[in-house]
PDB file of C-alpha atoms in Angstrom:
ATOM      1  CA  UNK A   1       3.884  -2.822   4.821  1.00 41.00           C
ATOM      2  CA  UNK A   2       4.806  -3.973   8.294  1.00 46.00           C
ATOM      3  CA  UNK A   3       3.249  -2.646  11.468  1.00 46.00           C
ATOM      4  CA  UNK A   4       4.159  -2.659  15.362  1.00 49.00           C
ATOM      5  CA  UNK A   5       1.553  -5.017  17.147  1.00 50.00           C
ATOM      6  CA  UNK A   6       1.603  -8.459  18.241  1.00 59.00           C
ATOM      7  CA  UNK A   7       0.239  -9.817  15.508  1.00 75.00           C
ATOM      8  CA  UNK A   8       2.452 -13.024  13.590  1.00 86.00           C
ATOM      9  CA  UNK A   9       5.822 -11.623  12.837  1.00 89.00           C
ATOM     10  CA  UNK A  10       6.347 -10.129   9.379  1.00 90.00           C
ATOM     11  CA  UNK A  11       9.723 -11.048   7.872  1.00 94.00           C
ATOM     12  CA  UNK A  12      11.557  -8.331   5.824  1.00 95.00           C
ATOM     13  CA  UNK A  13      14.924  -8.216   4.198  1.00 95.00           C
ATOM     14  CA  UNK A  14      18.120  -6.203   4.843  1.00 95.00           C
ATOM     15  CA  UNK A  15      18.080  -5.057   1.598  1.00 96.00           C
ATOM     16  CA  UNK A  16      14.655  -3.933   1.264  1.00 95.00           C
ATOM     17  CA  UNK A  17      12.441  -0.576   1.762  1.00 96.00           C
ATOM     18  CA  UNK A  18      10.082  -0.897   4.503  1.00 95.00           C
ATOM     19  CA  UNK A  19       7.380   1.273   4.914  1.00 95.00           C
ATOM     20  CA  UNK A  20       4.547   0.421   8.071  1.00 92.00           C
ATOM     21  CA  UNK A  21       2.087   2.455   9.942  1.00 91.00           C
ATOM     22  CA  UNK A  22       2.224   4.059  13.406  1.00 91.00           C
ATOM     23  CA  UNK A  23      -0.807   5.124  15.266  1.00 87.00           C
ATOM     24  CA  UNK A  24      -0.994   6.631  18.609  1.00 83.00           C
ATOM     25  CA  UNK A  25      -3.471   5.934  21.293  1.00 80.00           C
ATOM     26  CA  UNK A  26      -4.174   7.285  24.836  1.00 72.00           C
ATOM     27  CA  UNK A  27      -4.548   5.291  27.985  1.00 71.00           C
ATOM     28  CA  UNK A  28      -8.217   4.548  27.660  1.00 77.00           C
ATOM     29  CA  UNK A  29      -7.108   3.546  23.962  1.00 79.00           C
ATOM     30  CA  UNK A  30      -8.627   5.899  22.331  1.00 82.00           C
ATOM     31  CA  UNK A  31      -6.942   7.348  18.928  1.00 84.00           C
ATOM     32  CA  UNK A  32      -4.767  10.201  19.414  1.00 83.00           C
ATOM     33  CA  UNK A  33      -4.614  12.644  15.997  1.00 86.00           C
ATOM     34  CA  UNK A  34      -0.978  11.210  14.413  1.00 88.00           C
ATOM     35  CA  UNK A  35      -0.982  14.588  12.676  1.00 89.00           C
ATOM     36  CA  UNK A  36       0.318  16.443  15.034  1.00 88.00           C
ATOM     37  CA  UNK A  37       1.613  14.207  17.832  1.00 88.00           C
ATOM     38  CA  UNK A  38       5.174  15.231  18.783  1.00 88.00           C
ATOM     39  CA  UNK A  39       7.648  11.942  19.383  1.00 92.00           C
ATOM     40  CA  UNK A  40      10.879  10.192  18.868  1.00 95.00           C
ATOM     41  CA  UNK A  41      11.085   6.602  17.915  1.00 96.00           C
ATOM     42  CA  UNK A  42      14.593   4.697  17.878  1.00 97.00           C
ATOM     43  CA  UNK A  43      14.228   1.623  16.130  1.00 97.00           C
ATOM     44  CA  UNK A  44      17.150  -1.328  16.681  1.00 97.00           C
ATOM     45  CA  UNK A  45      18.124  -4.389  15.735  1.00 96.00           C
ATOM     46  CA  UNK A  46      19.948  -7.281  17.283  1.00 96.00           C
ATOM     47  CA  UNK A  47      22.829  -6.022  15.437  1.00 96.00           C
ATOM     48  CA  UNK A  48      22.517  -3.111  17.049  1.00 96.00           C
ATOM     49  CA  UNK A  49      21.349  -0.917  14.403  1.00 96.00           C
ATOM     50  CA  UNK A  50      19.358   1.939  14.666  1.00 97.00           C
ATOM     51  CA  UNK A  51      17.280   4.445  12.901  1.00 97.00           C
ATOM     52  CA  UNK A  52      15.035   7.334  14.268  1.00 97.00           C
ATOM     53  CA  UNK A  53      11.975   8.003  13.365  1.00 97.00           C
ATOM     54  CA  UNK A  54      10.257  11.299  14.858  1.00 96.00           C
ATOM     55  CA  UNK A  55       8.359  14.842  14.621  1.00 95.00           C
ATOM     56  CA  UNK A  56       9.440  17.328  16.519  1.00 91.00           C
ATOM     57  CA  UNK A  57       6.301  19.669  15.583  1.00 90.00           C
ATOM     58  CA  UNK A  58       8.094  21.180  12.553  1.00 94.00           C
ATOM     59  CA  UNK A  59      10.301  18.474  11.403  1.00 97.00           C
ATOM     60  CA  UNK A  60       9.411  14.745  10.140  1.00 97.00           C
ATOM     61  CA  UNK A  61      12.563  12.288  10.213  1.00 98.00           C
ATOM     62  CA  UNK A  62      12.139   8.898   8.492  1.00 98.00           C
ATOM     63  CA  UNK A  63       8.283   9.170   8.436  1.00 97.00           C
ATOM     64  CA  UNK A  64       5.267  10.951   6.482  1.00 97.00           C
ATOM     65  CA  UNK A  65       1.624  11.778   7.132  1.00 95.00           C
ATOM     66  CA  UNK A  66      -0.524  11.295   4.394  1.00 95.00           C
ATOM     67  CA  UNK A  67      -4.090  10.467   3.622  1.00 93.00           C
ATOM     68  CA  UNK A  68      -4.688  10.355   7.237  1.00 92.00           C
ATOM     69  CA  UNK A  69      -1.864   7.662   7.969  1.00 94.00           C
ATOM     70  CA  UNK A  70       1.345   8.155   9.363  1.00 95.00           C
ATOM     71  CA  UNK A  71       4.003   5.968   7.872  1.00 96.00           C
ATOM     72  CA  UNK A  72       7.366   5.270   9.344  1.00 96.00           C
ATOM     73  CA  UNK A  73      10.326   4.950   6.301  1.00 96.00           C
ATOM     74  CA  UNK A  74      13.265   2.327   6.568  1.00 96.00           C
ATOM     75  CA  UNK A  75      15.415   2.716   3.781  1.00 96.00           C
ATOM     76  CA  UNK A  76      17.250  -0.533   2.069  1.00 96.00           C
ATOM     77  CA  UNK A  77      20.284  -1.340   4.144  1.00 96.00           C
ATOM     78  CA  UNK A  78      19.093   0.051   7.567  1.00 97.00           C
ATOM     79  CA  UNK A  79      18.815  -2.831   9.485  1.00 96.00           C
ATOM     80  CA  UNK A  80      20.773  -5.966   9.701  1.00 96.00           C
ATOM     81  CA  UNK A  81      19.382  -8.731  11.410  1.00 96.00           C
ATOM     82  CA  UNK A  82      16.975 -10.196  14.335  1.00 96.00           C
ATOM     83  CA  UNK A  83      13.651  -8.613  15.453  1.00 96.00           C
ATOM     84  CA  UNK A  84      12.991  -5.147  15.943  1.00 96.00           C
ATOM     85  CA  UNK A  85      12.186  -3.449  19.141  1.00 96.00           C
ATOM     86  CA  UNK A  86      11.151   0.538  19.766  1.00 95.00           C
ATOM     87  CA  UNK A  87      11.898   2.876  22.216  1.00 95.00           C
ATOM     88  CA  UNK A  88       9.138   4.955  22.070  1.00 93.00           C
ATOM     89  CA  UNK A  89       9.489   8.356  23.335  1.00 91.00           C
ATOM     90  CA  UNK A  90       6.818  11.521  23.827  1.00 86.00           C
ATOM     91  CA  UNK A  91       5.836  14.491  24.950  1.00 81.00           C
ATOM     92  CA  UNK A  92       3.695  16.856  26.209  1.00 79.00           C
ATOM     93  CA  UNK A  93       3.615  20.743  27.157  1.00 81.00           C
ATOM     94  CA  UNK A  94       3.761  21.102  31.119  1.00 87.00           C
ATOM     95  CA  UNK A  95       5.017  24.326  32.309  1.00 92.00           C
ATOM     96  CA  UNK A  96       5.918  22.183  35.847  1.00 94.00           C
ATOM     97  CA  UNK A  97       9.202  20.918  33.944  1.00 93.00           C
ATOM     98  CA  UNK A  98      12.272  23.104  33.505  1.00 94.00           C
ATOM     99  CA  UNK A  99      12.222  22.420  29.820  1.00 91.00           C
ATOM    100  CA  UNK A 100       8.512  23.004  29.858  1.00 89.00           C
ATOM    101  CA  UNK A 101       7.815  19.526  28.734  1.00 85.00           C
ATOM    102  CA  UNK A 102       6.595  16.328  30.529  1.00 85.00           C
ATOM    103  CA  UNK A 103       8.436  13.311  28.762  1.00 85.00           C
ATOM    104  CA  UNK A 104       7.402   9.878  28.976  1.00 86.00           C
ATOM    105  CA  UNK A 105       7.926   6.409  26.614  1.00 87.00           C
ATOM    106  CA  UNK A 106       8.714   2.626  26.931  1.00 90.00           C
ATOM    107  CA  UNK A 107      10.656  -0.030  24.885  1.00 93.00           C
ATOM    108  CA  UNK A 108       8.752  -2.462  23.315  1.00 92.00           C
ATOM    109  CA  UNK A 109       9.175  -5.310  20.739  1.00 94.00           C
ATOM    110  CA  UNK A 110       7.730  -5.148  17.573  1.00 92.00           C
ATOM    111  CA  UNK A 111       6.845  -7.818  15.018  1.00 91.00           C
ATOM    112  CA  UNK A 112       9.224  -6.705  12.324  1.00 93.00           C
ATOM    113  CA  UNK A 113      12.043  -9.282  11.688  1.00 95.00           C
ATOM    114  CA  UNK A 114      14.822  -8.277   9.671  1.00 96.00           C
ATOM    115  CA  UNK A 115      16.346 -11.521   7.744  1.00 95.00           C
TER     116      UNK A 115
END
């Protein structure tokens, strides 16, 4: 399994599965329940290929909750090459916004290098 941190890189190959964890945390760093956290994740590669991963409160792309854990899902072929960033994107109900959501996110690197 490979996970988004800044630990030492993992290496992973084109042509394999990957499966890694995502966990959510608020601003004090402090879990936030994975469960039931609604949020779109679009993962690239130097290549420039991408895969989402998300919940939109009903519908799980490219990841599952289980035992507790949320997992992302790449399948075999997915990626091409170079390290992996994330461009993390959430949301929260606020009745201030026309769509009646307040949406917020960042791109980050992860530590995921596709060989």
């Amino acid at each position: 399994m490979a996970a988004m941190s800044e630990k030492d890189p993992i290496v992973k190959y084109s042509w394999e599965d990957i499966k890694f964890t995502i966990g959510f945390e608020d601003k004090n760093g402090s879990p936030i329940d994975a469960e039931t956290k609604k949020f779109k994740f679009i993962y690239k590669d130097e290549a420039g290929c991408c895969c989402e991963v998300s919940y939109d409160g009903k519908t799980r792309k490219n990841c599952v909750f289980r035992d507790g854990v949320l997992y992302g899902i790449f399948n075999s072929g997915t990626f091409r090459y170079g390290l992996l960033s994330v461009e993390r994107h959430y949301w929260i109900e606020d009745a201030d916004f026309d769509d009646g959501k307040w949406d917020y996110g960042g791109v980050y690197k992860t530590n995921i290098i596709i060989k």
